[in-house]
Coordinates of C-alpha atoms in Angstrom, one line a residue:
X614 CA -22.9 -10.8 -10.2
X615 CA -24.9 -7.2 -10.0
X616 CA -22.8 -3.9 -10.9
X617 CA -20.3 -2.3 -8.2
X618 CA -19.2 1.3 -8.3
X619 CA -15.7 2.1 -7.2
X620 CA -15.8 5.5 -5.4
X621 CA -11.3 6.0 -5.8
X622 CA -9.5 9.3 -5.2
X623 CA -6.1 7.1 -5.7
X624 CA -6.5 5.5 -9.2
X625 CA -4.1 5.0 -11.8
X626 CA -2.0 6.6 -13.4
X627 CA -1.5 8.1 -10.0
X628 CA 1.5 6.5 -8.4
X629 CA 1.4 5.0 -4.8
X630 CA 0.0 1.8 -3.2
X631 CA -3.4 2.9 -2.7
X632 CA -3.6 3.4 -6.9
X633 CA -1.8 0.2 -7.5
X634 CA -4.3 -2.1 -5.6
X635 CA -7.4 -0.2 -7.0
X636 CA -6.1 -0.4 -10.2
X637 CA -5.5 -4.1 -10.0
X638 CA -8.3 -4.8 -8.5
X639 CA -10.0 -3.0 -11.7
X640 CA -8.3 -5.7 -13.5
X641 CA -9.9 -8.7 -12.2
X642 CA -13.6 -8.1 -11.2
X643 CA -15.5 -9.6 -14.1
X644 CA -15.6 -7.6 -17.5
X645 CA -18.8 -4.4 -17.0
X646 CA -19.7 -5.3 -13.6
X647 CA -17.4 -2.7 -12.0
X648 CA -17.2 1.2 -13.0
X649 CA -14.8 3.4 -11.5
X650 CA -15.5 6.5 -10.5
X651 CA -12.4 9.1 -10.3
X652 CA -10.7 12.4 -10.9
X653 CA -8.8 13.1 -14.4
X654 CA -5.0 13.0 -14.2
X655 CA -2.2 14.2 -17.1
X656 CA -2.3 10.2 -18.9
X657 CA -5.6 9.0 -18.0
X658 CA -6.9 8.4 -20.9
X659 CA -4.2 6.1 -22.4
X660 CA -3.8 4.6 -19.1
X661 CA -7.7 4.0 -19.2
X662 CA -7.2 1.7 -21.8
X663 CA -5.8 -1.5 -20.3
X664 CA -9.0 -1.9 -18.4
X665 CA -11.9 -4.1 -19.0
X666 CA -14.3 -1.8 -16.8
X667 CA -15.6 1.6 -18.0
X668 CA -13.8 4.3 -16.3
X669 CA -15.7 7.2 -15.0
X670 CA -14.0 10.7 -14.6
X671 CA -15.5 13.3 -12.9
X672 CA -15.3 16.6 -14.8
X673 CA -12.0 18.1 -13.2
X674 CA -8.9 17.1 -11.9
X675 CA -8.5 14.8 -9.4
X676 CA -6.7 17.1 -7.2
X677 CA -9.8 19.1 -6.8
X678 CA -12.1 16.4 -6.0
X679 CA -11.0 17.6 -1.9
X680 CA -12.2 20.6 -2.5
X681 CA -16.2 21.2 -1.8
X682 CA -17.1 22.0 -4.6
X683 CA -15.0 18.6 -5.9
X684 CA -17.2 17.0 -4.0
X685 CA -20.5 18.0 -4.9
X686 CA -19.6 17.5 -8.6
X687 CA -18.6 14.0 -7.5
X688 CA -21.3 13.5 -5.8
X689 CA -23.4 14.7 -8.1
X690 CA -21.8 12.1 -11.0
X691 CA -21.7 9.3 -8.8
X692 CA -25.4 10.0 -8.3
X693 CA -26.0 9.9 -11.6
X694 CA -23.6 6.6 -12.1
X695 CA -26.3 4.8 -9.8
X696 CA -29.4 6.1 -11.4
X697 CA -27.8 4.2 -14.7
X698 CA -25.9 1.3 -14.0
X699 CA -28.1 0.9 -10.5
X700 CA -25.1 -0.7 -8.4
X701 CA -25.6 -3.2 -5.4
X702 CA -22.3 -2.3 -3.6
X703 CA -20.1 0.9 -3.7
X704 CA -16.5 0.1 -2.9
X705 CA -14.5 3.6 -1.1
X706 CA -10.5 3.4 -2.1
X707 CA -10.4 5.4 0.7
X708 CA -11.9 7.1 4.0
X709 CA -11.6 10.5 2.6
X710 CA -12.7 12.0 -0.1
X711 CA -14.8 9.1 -1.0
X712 CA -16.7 8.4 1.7
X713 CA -18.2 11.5 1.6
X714 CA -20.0 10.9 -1.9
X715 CA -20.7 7.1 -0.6
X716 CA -22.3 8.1 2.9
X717 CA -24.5 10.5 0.6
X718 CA -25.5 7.1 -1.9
X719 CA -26.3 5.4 1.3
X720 CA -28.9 7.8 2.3
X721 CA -30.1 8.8 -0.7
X722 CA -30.5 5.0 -2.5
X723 CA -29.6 2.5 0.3
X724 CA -26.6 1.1 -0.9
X725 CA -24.6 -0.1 1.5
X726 CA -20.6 0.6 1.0
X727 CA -17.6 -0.7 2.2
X728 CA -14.5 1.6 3.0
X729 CA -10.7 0.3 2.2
X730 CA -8.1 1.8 5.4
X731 CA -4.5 1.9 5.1
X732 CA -3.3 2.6 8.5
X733 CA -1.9 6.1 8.6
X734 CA -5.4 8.0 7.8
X735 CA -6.5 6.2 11.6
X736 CA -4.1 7.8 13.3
X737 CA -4.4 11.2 11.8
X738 CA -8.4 10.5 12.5
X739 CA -7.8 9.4 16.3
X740 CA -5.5 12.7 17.2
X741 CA -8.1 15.0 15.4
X742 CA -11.3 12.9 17.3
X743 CA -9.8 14.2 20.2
X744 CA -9.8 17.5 19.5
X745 CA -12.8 18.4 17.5
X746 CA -16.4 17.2 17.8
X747 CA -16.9 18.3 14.1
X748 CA -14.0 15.5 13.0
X749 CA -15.8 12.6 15.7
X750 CA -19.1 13.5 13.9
X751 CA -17.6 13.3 10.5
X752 CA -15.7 10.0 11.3
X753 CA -19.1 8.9 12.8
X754 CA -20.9 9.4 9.6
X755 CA -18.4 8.5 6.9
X756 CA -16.9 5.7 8.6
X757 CA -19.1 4.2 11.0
X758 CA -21.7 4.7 8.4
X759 CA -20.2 1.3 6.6
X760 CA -21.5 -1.6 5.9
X761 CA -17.8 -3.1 6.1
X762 CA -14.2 -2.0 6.8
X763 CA -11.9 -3.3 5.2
X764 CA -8.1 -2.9 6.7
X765 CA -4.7 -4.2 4.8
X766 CA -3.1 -5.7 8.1
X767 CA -4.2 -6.9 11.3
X768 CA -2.5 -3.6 12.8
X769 CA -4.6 -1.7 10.7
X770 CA -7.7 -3.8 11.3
X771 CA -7.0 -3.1 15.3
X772 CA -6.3 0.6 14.7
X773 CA -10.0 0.7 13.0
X774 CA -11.4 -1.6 15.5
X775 CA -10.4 1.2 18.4
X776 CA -11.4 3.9 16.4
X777 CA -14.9 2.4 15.4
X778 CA -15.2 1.1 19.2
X779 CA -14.5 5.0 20.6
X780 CA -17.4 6.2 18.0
X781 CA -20.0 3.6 19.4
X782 CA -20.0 1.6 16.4
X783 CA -19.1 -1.4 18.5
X784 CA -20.7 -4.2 15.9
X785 CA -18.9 -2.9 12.7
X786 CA -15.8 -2.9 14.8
X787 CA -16.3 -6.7 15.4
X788 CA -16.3 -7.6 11.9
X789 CA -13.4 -5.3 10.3
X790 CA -12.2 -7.4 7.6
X791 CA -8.2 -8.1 7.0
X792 CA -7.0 -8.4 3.3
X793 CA -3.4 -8.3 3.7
X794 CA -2.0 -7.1 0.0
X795 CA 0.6 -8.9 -2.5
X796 CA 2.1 -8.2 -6.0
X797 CA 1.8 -9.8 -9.5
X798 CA 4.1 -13.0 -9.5
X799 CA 4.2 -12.8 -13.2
X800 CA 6.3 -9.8 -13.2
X801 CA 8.0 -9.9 -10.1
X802 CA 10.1 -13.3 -10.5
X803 CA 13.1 -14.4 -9.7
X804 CA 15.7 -15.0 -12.7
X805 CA 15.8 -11.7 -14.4
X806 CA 18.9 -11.1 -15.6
X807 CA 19.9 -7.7 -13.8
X808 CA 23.1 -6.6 -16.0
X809 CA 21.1 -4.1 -17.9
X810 CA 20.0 -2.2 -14.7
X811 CA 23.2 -2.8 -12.5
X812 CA 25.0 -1.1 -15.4
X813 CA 22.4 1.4 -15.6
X814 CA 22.6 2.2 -11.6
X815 CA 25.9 1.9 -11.4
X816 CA 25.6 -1.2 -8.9
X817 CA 28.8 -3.0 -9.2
X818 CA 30.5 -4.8 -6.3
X819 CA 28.3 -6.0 -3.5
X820 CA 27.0 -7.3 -2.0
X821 CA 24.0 -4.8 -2.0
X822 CA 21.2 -4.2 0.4
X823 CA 18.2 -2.3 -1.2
X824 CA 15.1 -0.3 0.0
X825 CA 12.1 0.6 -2.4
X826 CA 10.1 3.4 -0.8
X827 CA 9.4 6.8 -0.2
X828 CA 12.0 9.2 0.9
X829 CA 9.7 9.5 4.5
X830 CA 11.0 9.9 8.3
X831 CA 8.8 6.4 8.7
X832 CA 10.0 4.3 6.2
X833 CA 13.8 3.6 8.7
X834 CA 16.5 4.5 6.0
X835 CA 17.9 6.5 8.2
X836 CA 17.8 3.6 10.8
X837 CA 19.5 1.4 7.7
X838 CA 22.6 4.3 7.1
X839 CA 23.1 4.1 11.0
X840 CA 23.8 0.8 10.9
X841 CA 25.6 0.2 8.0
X842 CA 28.8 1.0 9.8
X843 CA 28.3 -2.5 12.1
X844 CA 27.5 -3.9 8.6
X845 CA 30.1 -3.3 6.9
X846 CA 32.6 -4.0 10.1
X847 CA 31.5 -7.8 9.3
X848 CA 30.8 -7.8 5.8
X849 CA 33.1 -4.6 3.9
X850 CA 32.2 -5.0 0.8
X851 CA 28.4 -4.5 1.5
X852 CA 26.3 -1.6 -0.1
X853 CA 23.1 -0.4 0.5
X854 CA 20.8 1.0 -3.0
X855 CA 17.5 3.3 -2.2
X856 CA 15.2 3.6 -4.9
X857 CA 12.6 6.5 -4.6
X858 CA 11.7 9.8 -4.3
X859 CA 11.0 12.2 -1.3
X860 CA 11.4 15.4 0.7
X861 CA 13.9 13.6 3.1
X862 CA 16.7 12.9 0.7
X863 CA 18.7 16.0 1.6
X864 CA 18.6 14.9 4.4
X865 CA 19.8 11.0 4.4
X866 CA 22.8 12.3 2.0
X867 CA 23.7 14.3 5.1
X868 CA 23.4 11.5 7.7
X869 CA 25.7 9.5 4.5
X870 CA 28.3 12.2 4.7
X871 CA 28.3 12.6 8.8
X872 CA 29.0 9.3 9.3
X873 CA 31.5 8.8 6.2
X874 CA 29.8 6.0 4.0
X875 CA 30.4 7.6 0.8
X876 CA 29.6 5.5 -2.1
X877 CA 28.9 3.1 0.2
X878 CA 24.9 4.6 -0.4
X879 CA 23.7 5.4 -3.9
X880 CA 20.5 6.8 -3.7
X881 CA 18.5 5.7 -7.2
X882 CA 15.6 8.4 -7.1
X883 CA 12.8 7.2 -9.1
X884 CA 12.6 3.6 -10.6
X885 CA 10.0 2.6 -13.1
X886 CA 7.8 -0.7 -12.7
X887 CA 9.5 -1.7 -16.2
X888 CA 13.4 -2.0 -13.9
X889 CA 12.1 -2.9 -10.8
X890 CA 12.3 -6.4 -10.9
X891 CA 15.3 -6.6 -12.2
X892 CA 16.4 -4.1 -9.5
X893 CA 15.4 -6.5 -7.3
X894 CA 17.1 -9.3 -8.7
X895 CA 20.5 -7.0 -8.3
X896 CA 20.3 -6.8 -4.6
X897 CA 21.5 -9.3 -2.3
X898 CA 19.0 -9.0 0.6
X899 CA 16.1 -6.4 1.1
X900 CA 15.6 -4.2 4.1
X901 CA 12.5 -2.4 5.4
X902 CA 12.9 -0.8 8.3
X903 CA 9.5 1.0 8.7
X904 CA 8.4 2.1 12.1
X905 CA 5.9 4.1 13.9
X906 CA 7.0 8.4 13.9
X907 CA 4.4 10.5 14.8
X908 CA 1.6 9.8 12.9
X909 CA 2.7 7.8 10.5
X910 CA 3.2 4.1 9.8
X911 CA 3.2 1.4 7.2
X912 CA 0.6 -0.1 6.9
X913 CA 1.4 -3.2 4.9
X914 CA 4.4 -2.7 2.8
X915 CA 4.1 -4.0 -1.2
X916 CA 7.8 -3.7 -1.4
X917 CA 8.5 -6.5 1.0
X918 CA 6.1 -8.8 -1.1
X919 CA 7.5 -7.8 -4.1
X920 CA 11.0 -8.3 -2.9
X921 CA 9.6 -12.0 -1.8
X922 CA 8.4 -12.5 -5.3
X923 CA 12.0 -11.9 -6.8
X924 CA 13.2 -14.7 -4.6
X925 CA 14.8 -12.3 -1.9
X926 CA 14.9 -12.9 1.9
X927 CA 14.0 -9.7 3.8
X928 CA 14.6 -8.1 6.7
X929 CA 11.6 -6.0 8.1
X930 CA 10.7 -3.8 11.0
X931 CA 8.3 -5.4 13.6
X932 CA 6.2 -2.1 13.2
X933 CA 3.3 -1.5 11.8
X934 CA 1.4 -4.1 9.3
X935 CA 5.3 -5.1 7.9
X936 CA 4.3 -8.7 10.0
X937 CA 1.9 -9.3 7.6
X938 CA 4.1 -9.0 4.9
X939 CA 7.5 -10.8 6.3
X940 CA 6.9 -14.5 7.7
X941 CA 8.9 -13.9 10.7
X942 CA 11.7 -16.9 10.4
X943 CA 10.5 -18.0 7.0
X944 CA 10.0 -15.3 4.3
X945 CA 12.6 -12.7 6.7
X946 CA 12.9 -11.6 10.0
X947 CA 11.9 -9.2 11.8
X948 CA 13.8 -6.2 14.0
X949 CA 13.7 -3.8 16.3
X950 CA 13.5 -0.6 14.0
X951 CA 14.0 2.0 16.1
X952 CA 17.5 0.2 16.8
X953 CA 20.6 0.5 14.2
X954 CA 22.3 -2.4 16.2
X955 CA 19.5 -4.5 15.8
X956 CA 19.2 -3.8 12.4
X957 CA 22.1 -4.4 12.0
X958 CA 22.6 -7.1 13.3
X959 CA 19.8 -8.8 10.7
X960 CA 21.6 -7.7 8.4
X961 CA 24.4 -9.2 8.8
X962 CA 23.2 -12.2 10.1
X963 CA 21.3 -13.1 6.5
X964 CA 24.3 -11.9 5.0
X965 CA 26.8 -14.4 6.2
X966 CA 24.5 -17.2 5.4
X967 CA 23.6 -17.5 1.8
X968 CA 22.0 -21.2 2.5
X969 CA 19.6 -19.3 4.8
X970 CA 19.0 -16.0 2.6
X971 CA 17.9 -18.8 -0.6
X972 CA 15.9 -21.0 1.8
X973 CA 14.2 -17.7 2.8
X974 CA 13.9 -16.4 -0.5
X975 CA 12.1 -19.5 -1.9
X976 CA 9.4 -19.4 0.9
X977 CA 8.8 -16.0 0.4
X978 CA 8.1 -16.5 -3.6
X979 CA 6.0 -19.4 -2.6
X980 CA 4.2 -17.0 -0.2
X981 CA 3.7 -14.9 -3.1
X982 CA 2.4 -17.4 -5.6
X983 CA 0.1 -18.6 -3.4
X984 CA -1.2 -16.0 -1.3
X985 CA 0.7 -12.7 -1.7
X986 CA -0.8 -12.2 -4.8
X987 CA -3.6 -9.8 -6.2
X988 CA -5.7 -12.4 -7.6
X989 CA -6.2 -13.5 -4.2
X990 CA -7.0 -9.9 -2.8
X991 CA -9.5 -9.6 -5.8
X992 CA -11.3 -12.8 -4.6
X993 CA -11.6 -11.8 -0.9
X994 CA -12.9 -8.4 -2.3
X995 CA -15.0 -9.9 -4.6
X996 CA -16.5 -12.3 -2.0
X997 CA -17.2 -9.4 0.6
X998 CA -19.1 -7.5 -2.1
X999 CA -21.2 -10.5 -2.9
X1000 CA -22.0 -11.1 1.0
X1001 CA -23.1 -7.4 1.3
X1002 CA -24.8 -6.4 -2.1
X1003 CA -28.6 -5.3 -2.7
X1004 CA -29.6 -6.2 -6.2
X1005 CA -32.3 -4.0 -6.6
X1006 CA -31.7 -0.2 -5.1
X1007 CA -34.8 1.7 -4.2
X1008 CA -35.7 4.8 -5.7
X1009 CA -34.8 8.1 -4.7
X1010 CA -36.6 9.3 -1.8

């Protein structure tokens, strides 16, 4: 296998999904045949270190690489990353910023790229379409200018479908790829022993309901706090643990107070990948409740895997990708998640059944051991690279 380039504005150490797959998808092409192309964070150099690629950064911080003079410079450097290492394939982590130095590769050398879509940057791009022939141009170029799309779900694979199809680029839209996502089995297991970080959370009692996410409007914790009252009419003793950060905690702590839950909710704030599995081993069942508001969604949803991987059943919004991450009836079920009495009523359904909520919870780490994994998303990767790839790129013209 030929060299690829990795075009990522999301790379570790940054935090977030987008970082995480990139940065295990770093991890397992073969040793040299991948570089990584990326802004500088505070700790990139020590986290460059556990990589077995070379790891490229662009002489400012990432932050900047939006900016246009960000992107000439990255331009520029991935320009001069291709004269060098003369990739076949250039991989975007994301639409924007990096298809802009890609589309610019393309012309300039021929090499075909693939782009990497989440969900949410679609529907942001579909609204602005609308509006402004300058974004439909842009979207025309950077996007439609793909060799492959690559989506995360087969909501987010539609969503790129209709946006491709409105741009006229009818024959990419026919062959959007779908890799859904998964998690690293190894350290998400079951079996942790979870005294250190119950103690450390204060999560006593039980039994507890837990969400891992963002403190957003569209990840449905509010929908969760509205109906843990029906919850805990059936079940009293249940609680329900957050963990994460966000500009919408103020506000959840109010909808707590308004509808008298009290330490009924402990919101976590941020947990590190070192207690999260044994965060998840505390909890009882997991609940993601994402849905569609405004222009947002979820896309996939790595938390549900990773709850599956720790032997949990889960209950999930139908919204979104979230049914490509819960087996409907076998790894979880899915709600309504715009309801709180459908909510709910999973809830508590899942709840008063531990024979079902183990059943459940051993599918769903079966699920992850054999294809909710990233070893498997690295393959499929992999594979589409190999299908796409020129060996030789010609010259500058």
């Amino acid at each position: 296998m030929g060299t690829t380039l990795l075009l990522a504005f999301n790379f570790p150490p940054l935090g977030g999904g987008i970082a995480r797959w990139m940065g295990e998808l770093a991890l397992r092409y073969p040793p040299r045949s991948l570089i990584v192309s990326t802004g500088r964070h505070a700790g990139s150099e020590e986290s460059d270190r556990r990589f077995p690629q070379p790891i490229d950064h662009v002489g400012l911080r990432a932050t900047r690489l939006r900016t246009l003079n960000g992107l000439a410079l990255w331009t520029a450097r991935a320009s001069t990353l291709v004269r060098r290492a003369r990739p076949g394939f250039v991989w975007c982590a994301e639409l924007k910023p990096a298809g802009y130095p890609a589309r610019w590769l393309r012309a300039r050398y021929g090499l075909p790229y693939g782009v990497i879509v989440h969900g949410t940057e679609l529907l942001l791009l579909q609204a602005k379409m609308g509006r402004s022939r300058f974004k439909r141009w842009t979207a025309r170029e950077l996007l439609g200018g793909a060799s492959v799309v690559v989506a995360n779900s087969r909501w987010t694979a539609d969503l790129a479908r209709s946006v491709l199809g409105a741009l006229g680029r009818r024959a990419l839209a026919r062959d959007v790829r779908v890799v859904p996502l998964g998690t690293t089995p190894s350290h998400f297991r079951p079996g942790i022993d979870p005294g250190a970080v119950r103690a450390k959370y204060g999560l006593d009692g039980g039994p507890w309901l837990l969400t891992v996410s963002r403190l957003d409007t569209h990840k449905g914790i509010d929908t969760v706090i509205r109906a843990l009252p029906a919850v805990r009419a059936a079940v009293p003793a249940a609680r329900y643990a957050v963990a994460g950060v966000g500009s919408r905690r103020a506000q959840f702590e109010r909808l707590v107070a308004d509808l008298g839950l009290g330490e009924a909710v402990r919101f976590l704030g941020f947990v590190g990948d070192d207690d999260l599995p044994a965060l998840y081993n505390a909890a009882d069942l997991y609940v993601g409740a994402s849905r569609r508001y405004d222009l947002l969604a979820e896309g996939f949803g790595i938390a549900l895997v990773e709850a599956s991987a720790c032997g949990l059943a889960v209950v999930g919004g139908r919204s979104g990708g979230v049914p490509d991450a819960v087996r409907d009836g076998e790894t979880g079920i899915l709600v309504d998640p715009d309801d709180p009495a459908a909510v709910a009523a999973g809830i508590t359904q899942l709840l008063a059944d531990a024979g079902v909520r183990g059943r459940m919870g051993a599918a769903g780490r079966r699920a992850v051991e054999t294809y909710y994994n990233w070893d498997r998303v690295a393959r499929d990767l992999i594979q589409i690279d190999a299908e796409l790839r020129r060996e030789s790129p010609p010259a500058a013209r």
